[in-house]
């Protein structure tokens, strides 16, 4: 279903209701670079400065997956920024625009800042649908072909604190050079049009726009695109064209993209934030931080929960718990960092999802109960899993910050690596 | 200590309505009460804590489903359903018989029990009164139900009478098999189809047993409403005033208001939670189908006067964008619908306390039927207990 044609005729300027949404003059400072990892700070985006590495809350149609805002509040330290993919909300443009306070307030999360993204990091993006006119984005009704103008109108309605310029990042690993060249040509064109629209837009004029950095798996195209971007006025970069979102991202080898990424980064300004969205498992996430990437999202715990699994990996330096958690055998498609509660072995296991976890789920409910809920396909199963997985992953991100500050990042990497190889 | 204490706080001076306190092992329940149905040990997308916040004191579990999964052994091992699902207030379970007959087409009833084919492997299984109580003892609900011989409401003739007598025989087997009478209350079920004589006879037989409360079963299965209310009223006329009366499977707001007037204290129904999944919100005027385009840019809450967490934060317009698509919509609308039902019961109780129940009924009907076209069965039923409805304009 396409966006309603009405979009084109809307010219009425906005009267922003929330002040901070209108004064998004972001500043980014890198405070420390150690071993490639960057510690930084984003200021003037929201009421508080945001420390990087930063994680954005993953959302479905503006809500945390499965969680009402009430239940979401049971998770401590949820990210201040939420990622809202265009495809989820384009169908409801009219209502969001009319509401006039942005998607966060519309979805009852008024305190969250919005990062408006082109694609959904938690779900595989179908490939082969982009054209010279627009980019295919995906939501409940299926495909919407987003033109630059629609993109601008929708972004205005969403009231993001940061948004992605339109880009064509549809470059699978085996894509032809021609396809990669096309992705770059189109993305330059889209970027220029987005810059033009931004200048014209009352609402977006002061909202930082990040360029999607494309070029696929082609060194030449990566360099060509990044050079073009460096000549233009954008506030940050979103590294694109390496994957197609969804659970496949778990298999992405950061080592295989690091040289290509470096080619992009070489051409770009060092003092601008770099976003890398997608369901990165712990070892990939740490590797990505080491490559100097700054902003990520929480689609990984979502993807893990979707297969009925609870995250159980250890990120705390405590040999004892580590051993205990690693002792069980791996079954089926269970990844190395999780246990799949669909397995029969949990039917009589009345312990918490993870020993020592203080999340709402683990305090109140058992593995056996979640196993039962999964068996009978009850809605409470993904709710309880989401609470635990989000809380666990947030704990991991806090540990990353701690390790970056006290110089124990390599140790953390080793701890994660040992669990990956032991079970994987 | 008794497993149930029943205290009538006030009676309506016109109708058979009363408000009471039912003290159970896990909670004291204010009646008339609506009990939401948590079939499989969970209430559709709600945390037990959210249910408590809404003031819910008792909920239902279904023996047939829980007996299958997780099964009585696991429930026994963990110490019952309360612990398994982290619900520390009261629970009620059905006998499993009704679901067996309605879900499994091949179920066959003999004097021994309900014989059926296992859904997974087709092997023959038998649910006897003893087995039903054994499973319900393992689940550990505060109120458990006897296995009854369920016949379709529209059945007539000898089969109805046979089922009524068998229900009484099975009750005695259930009482004999019940192992935890100090913790769990076994309720008999009044059967007798749509035959007032059989209903009366059944109720008269049941009240000879030493039990703490009674249920009225076999109704709400598509029968004429005029027959339905008469069966309810016939049953409550026989059932003793000093024990709670549970009308099984009834939970549409109108039915509930009328049946309170006819002297029922407890109700359950899957409707408020089931309908939430399809984007339907309950309001005093009826229902809102939130998927409808009319709500597209309606920035009001479902109900401006509702105190639930959904109405405090979410607009109809947002719910419209996620209704029946996004899982979170089911949770949000379920919260509201349960709140709506609990509030309705609260208003009923408060009106009875100050002997203003007839006024409550009149007001309820005026809001729901603003044109004054009250269903005739409701007019009749209410009139039978001295509540005469006036047209909405005159109130
Ligand atoms: Zn946990
Ligand atoms: Zn409400």
PDB file of N, CA and C in Angstrom, chain B residues 35-43 58-67 81 85 87 90-96 99 136 139 141 143-145 246 268:
ATOM      1  N   UNK B  35     -15.271 -12.488  37.188  1.00  0.00           N
ATOM      2  CA  UNK B  35     -13.982 -13.173  37.234  1.00  0.00           C
ATOM      3  C   UNK B  35     -13.408 -13.307  35.821  1.00  0.00           C
ATOM      4  N   UNK B  36     -12.312 -12.605  35.523  1.00  0.00           N
ATOM      5  CA  UNK B  36     -11.717 -12.758  34.195  1.00  0.00           C
ATOM      6  C   UNK B  36     -11.165 -14.178  34.020  1.00  0.00           C
ATOM      7  N   UNK B  37     -11.151 -14.636  32.773  1.00  0.00           N
ATOM      8  CA  UNK B  37     -10.747 -16.017  32.504  1.00  0.00           C
ATOM      9  C   UNK B  37      -9.300 -16.084  32.015  1.00  0.00           C
ATOM     10  N   UNK B  38      -8.464 -16.717  32.806  1.00  0.00           N
ATOM     11  CA  UNK B  38      -7.068 -16.951  32.414  1.00  0.00           C
ATOM     12  C   UNK B  38      -6.898 -18.412  32.075  1.00  0.00           C
ATOM     13  N   UNK B  39      -7.404 -18.792  30.928  1.00  0.00           N
ATOM     14  CA  UNK B  39      -7.491 -20.196  30.518  1.00  0.00           C
ATOM     15  C   UNK B  39      -6.271 -21.042  30.832  1.00  0.00           C
ATOM     16  N   UNK B  40      -5.104 -20.591  30.365  1.00  0.00           N
ATOM     17  CA  UNK B  40      -3.907 -21.440  30.428  1.00  0.00           C
ATOM     18  C   UNK B  40      -2.923 -20.984  31.485  1.00  0.00           C
ATOM     19  N   UNK B  41      -3.434 -20.404  32.556  1.00  0.00           N
ATOM     20  CA  UNK B  41      -2.521 -19.949  33.605  1.00  0.00           C
ATOM     21  C   UNK B  41      -1.941 -18.582  33.322  1.00  0.00           C
ATOM     22  N   UNK B  42      -2.649 -17.787  32.544  1.00  0.00           N
ATOM     23  CA  UNK B  42      -2.247 -16.404  32.259  1.00  0.00           C
ATOM     24  C   UNK B  42      -3.437 -15.693  31.664  1.00  0.00           C
ATOM     25  N   UNK B  43      -3.552 -14.415  31.964  1.00  0.00           N
ATOM     26  CA  UNK B  43      -4.643 -13.649  31.385  1.00  0.00           C
ATOM     27  C   UNK B  43      -4.115 -12.827  30.218  1.00  0.00           C
ATOM     28  N   UNK B  58     -10.176 -12.286  42.045  1.00  0.00           N
ATOM     29  CA  UNK B  58     -10.309 -13.702  41.701  1.00  0.00           C
ATOM     30  C   UNK B  58     -10.332 -13.865  40.192  1.00  0.00           C
ATOM     31  N   UNK B  59      -9.637 -14.890  39.700  1.00  0.00           N
ATOM     32  CA  UNK B  59      -9.682 -15.180  38.267  1.00  0.00           C
ATOM     33  C   UNK B  59      -9.851 -16.675  38.042  1.00  0.00           C
ATOM     34  N   UNK B  60     -10.121 -17.031  36.803  1.00  0.00           N
ATOM     35  CA  UNK B  60     -10.394 -18.418  36.451  1.00  0.00           C
ATOM     36  C   UNK B  60      -9.219 -19.096  35.759  1.00  0.00           C
ATOM     37  N   UNK B  61      -9.141 -20.393  35.947  1.00  0.00           N
ATOM     38  CA  UNK B  61      -8.246 -21.217  35.134  1.00  0.00           C
ATOM     39  C   UNK B  61      -9.075 -22.355  34.585  1.00  0.00           C
ATOM     40  N   UNK B  62      -8.653 -22.921  33.455  1.00  0.00           N
ATOM     41  CA  UNK B  62      -9.431 -24.003  32.866  1.00  0.00           C
ATOM     42  C   UNK B  62      -8.753 -25.353  33.070  1.00  0.00           C
ATOM     43  N   UNK B  63      -9.471 -26.241  33.739  1.00  0.00           N
ATOM     44  CA  UNK B  63      -8.904 -27.538  34.107  1.00  0.00           C
ATOM     45  C   UNK B  63      -8.506 -28.381  32.902  1.00  0.00           C
ATOM     46  N   UNK B  64      -9.314 -28.359  31.880  1.00  0.00           N
ATOM     47  CA  UNK B  64      -8.984 -29.172  30.706  1.00  0.00           C
ATOM     48  C   UNK B  64      -7.629 -28.753  30.130  1.00  0.00           C
ATOM     49  N   UNK B  65      -7.433 -27.446  29.945  1.00  0.00           N
ATOM     50  CA  UNK B  65      -6.184 -26.947  29.367  1.00  0.00           C
ATOM     51  C   UNK B  65      -5.010 -27.149  30.317  1.00  0.00           C
ATOM     52  N   UNK B  66      -5.204 -26.785  31.578  1.00  0.00           N
ATOM     53  CA  UNK B  66      -4.103 -26.894  32.535  1.00  0.00           C
ATOM     54  C   UNK B  66      -3.754 -28.358  32.810  1.00  0.00           C
ATOM     55  N   UNK B  67      -4.767 -29.226  32.710  1.00  0.00           N
ATOM     56  CA  UNK B  67      -4.517 -30.651  32.891  1.00  0.00           C
ATOM     57  C   UNK B  67      -3.661 -31.204  31.764  1.00  0.00           C
ATOM     58  N   UNK B  81      -1.202 -23.828  41.018  1.00  0.00           N
ATOM     59  CA  UNK B  81      -1.224 -22.798  39.975  1.00  0.00           C
ATOM     60  C   UNK B  81      -0.886 -21.405  40.516  1.00  0.00           C
ATOM     61  N   UNK B  85       1.986 -19.409  38.415  1.00  0.00           N
ATOM     62  CA  UNK B  85       1.788 -18.185  37.626  1.00  0.00           C
ATOM     63  C   UNK B  85       2.001 -16.908  38.431  1.00  0.00           C
ATOM     64  N   UNK B  87       0.365 -15.714  41.154  1.00  0.00           N
ATOM     65  CA  UNK B  87      -0.912 -15.029  41.440  1.00  0.00           C
ATOM     66  C   UNK B  87      -1.288 -15.394  42.870  1.00  0.00           C
ATOM     67  N   UNK B  90      -7.307 -15.070  44.736  1.00  0.00           N
ATOM     68  CA  UNK B  90      -8.118 -16.282  44.593  1.00  0.00           C
ATOM     69  C   UNK B  90      -8.199 -16.780  43.147  1.00  0.00           C
ATOM     70  N   UNK B  91      -8.399 -18.086  43.030  1.00  0.00           N
ATOM     71  CA  UNK B  91      -8.565 -18.739  41.736  1.00  0.00           C
ATOM     72  C   UNK B  91      -9.797 -19.638  41.778  1.00  0.00           C
ATOM     73  N   UNK B  92     -10.388 -19.820  40.618  1.00  0.00           N
ATOM     74  CA  UNK B  92     -11.488 -20.774  40.472  1.00  0.00           C
ATOM     75  C   UNK B  92     -11.190 -21.620  39.239  1.00  0.00           C
ATOM     76  N   UNK B  93     -11.431 -22.924  39.336  1.00  0.00           N
ATOM     77  CA  UNK B  93     -11.277 -23.757  38.139  1.00  0.00           C
ATOM     78  C   UNK B  93     -12.581 -24.464  37.827  1.00  0.00           C
ATOM     79  N   UNK B  94     -12.796 -24.678  36.539  1.00  0.00           N
ATOM     80  CA  UNK B  94     -13.951 -25.472  36.110  1.00  0.00           C
ATOM     81  C   UNK B  94     -13.565 -26.954  36.173  1.00  0.00           C
ATOM     82  N   UNK B  95     -14.507 -27.819  35.827  1.00  0.00           N
ATOM     83  CA  UNK B  95     -14.233 -29.251  35.971  1.00  0.00           C
ATOM     84  C   UNK B  95     -13.485 -29.833  34.786  1.00  0.00           C
ATOM     85  N   UNK B  96     -13.475 -29.142  33.684  1.00  0.00           N
ATOM     86  CA  UNK B  96     -12.854 -29.670  32.475  1.00  0.00           C
ATOM     87  C   UNK B  96     -13.861 -30.335  31.562  1.00  0.00           C
ATOM     88  N   UNK B  99     -15.347 -28.064  28.518  1.00  0.00           N
ATOM     89  CA  UNK B  99     -14.432 -27.843  27.410  1.00  0.00           C
ATOM     90  C   UNK B  99     -14.243 -29.113  26.585  1.00  0.00           C
ATOM     91  N   UNK B 136      -7.951 -30.853  39.780  1.00  0.00           N
ATOM     92  CA  UNK B 136      -8.270 -29.568  40.419  1.00  0.00           C
ATOM     93  C   UNK B 136      -7.607 -29.439  41.792  1.00  0.00           C
ATOM     94  N   UNK B 139      -4.152 -28.320  40.901  1.00  0.00           N
ATOM     95  CA  UNK B 139      -4.123 -26.906  40.513  1.00  0.00           C
ATOM     96  C   UNK B 139      -4.257 -26.022  41.757  1.00  0.00           C
ATOM     97  N   UNK B 141      -7.014 -24.350  43.129  1.00  0.00           N
ATOM     98  CA  UNK B 141      -7.857 -23.145  43.145  1.00  0.00           C
ATOM     99  C   UNK B 141      -8.708 -23.090  44.408  1.00  0.00           C
ATOM    100  N   UNK B 143     -11.786 -22.202  44.617  1.00  0.00           N
ATOM    101  CA  UNK B 143     -13.100 -22.781  44.328  1.00  0.00           C
ATOM    102  C   UNK B 143     -12.930 -23.742  43.154  1.00  0.00           C
ATOM    103  N   UNK B 144     -13.444 -24.951  43.319  1.00  0.00           N
ATOM    104  CA  UNK B 144     -13.366 -25.933  42.236  1.00  0.00           C
ATOM    105  C   UNK B 144     -14.777 -26.399  41.909  1.00  0.00           C
ATOM    106  N   UNK B 145     -14.937 -26.920  40.701  1.00  0.00           N
ATOM    107  CA  UNK B 145     -16.280 -27.289  40.253  1.00  0.00           C
ATOM    108  C   UNK B 145     -16.402 -28.801  40.124  1.00  0.00           C
ATOM    109  N   UNK B 246     -23.011 -18.862  41.712  1.00  0.00           N
ATOM    110  CA  UNK B 246     -22.116 -18.565  40.582  1.00  0.00           C
ATOM    111  C   UNK B 246     -22.820 -18.939  39.279  1.00  0.00           C
ATOM    112  N   UNK B 268     -18.391 -15.300  35.150  1.00  0.00           N
ATOM    113  CA  UNK B 268     -17.139 -15.373  34.400  1.00  0.00           C
ATOM    114  C   UNK B 268     -17.481 -15.374  32.922  1.00  0.00           C
TER     115      UNK B 268
END
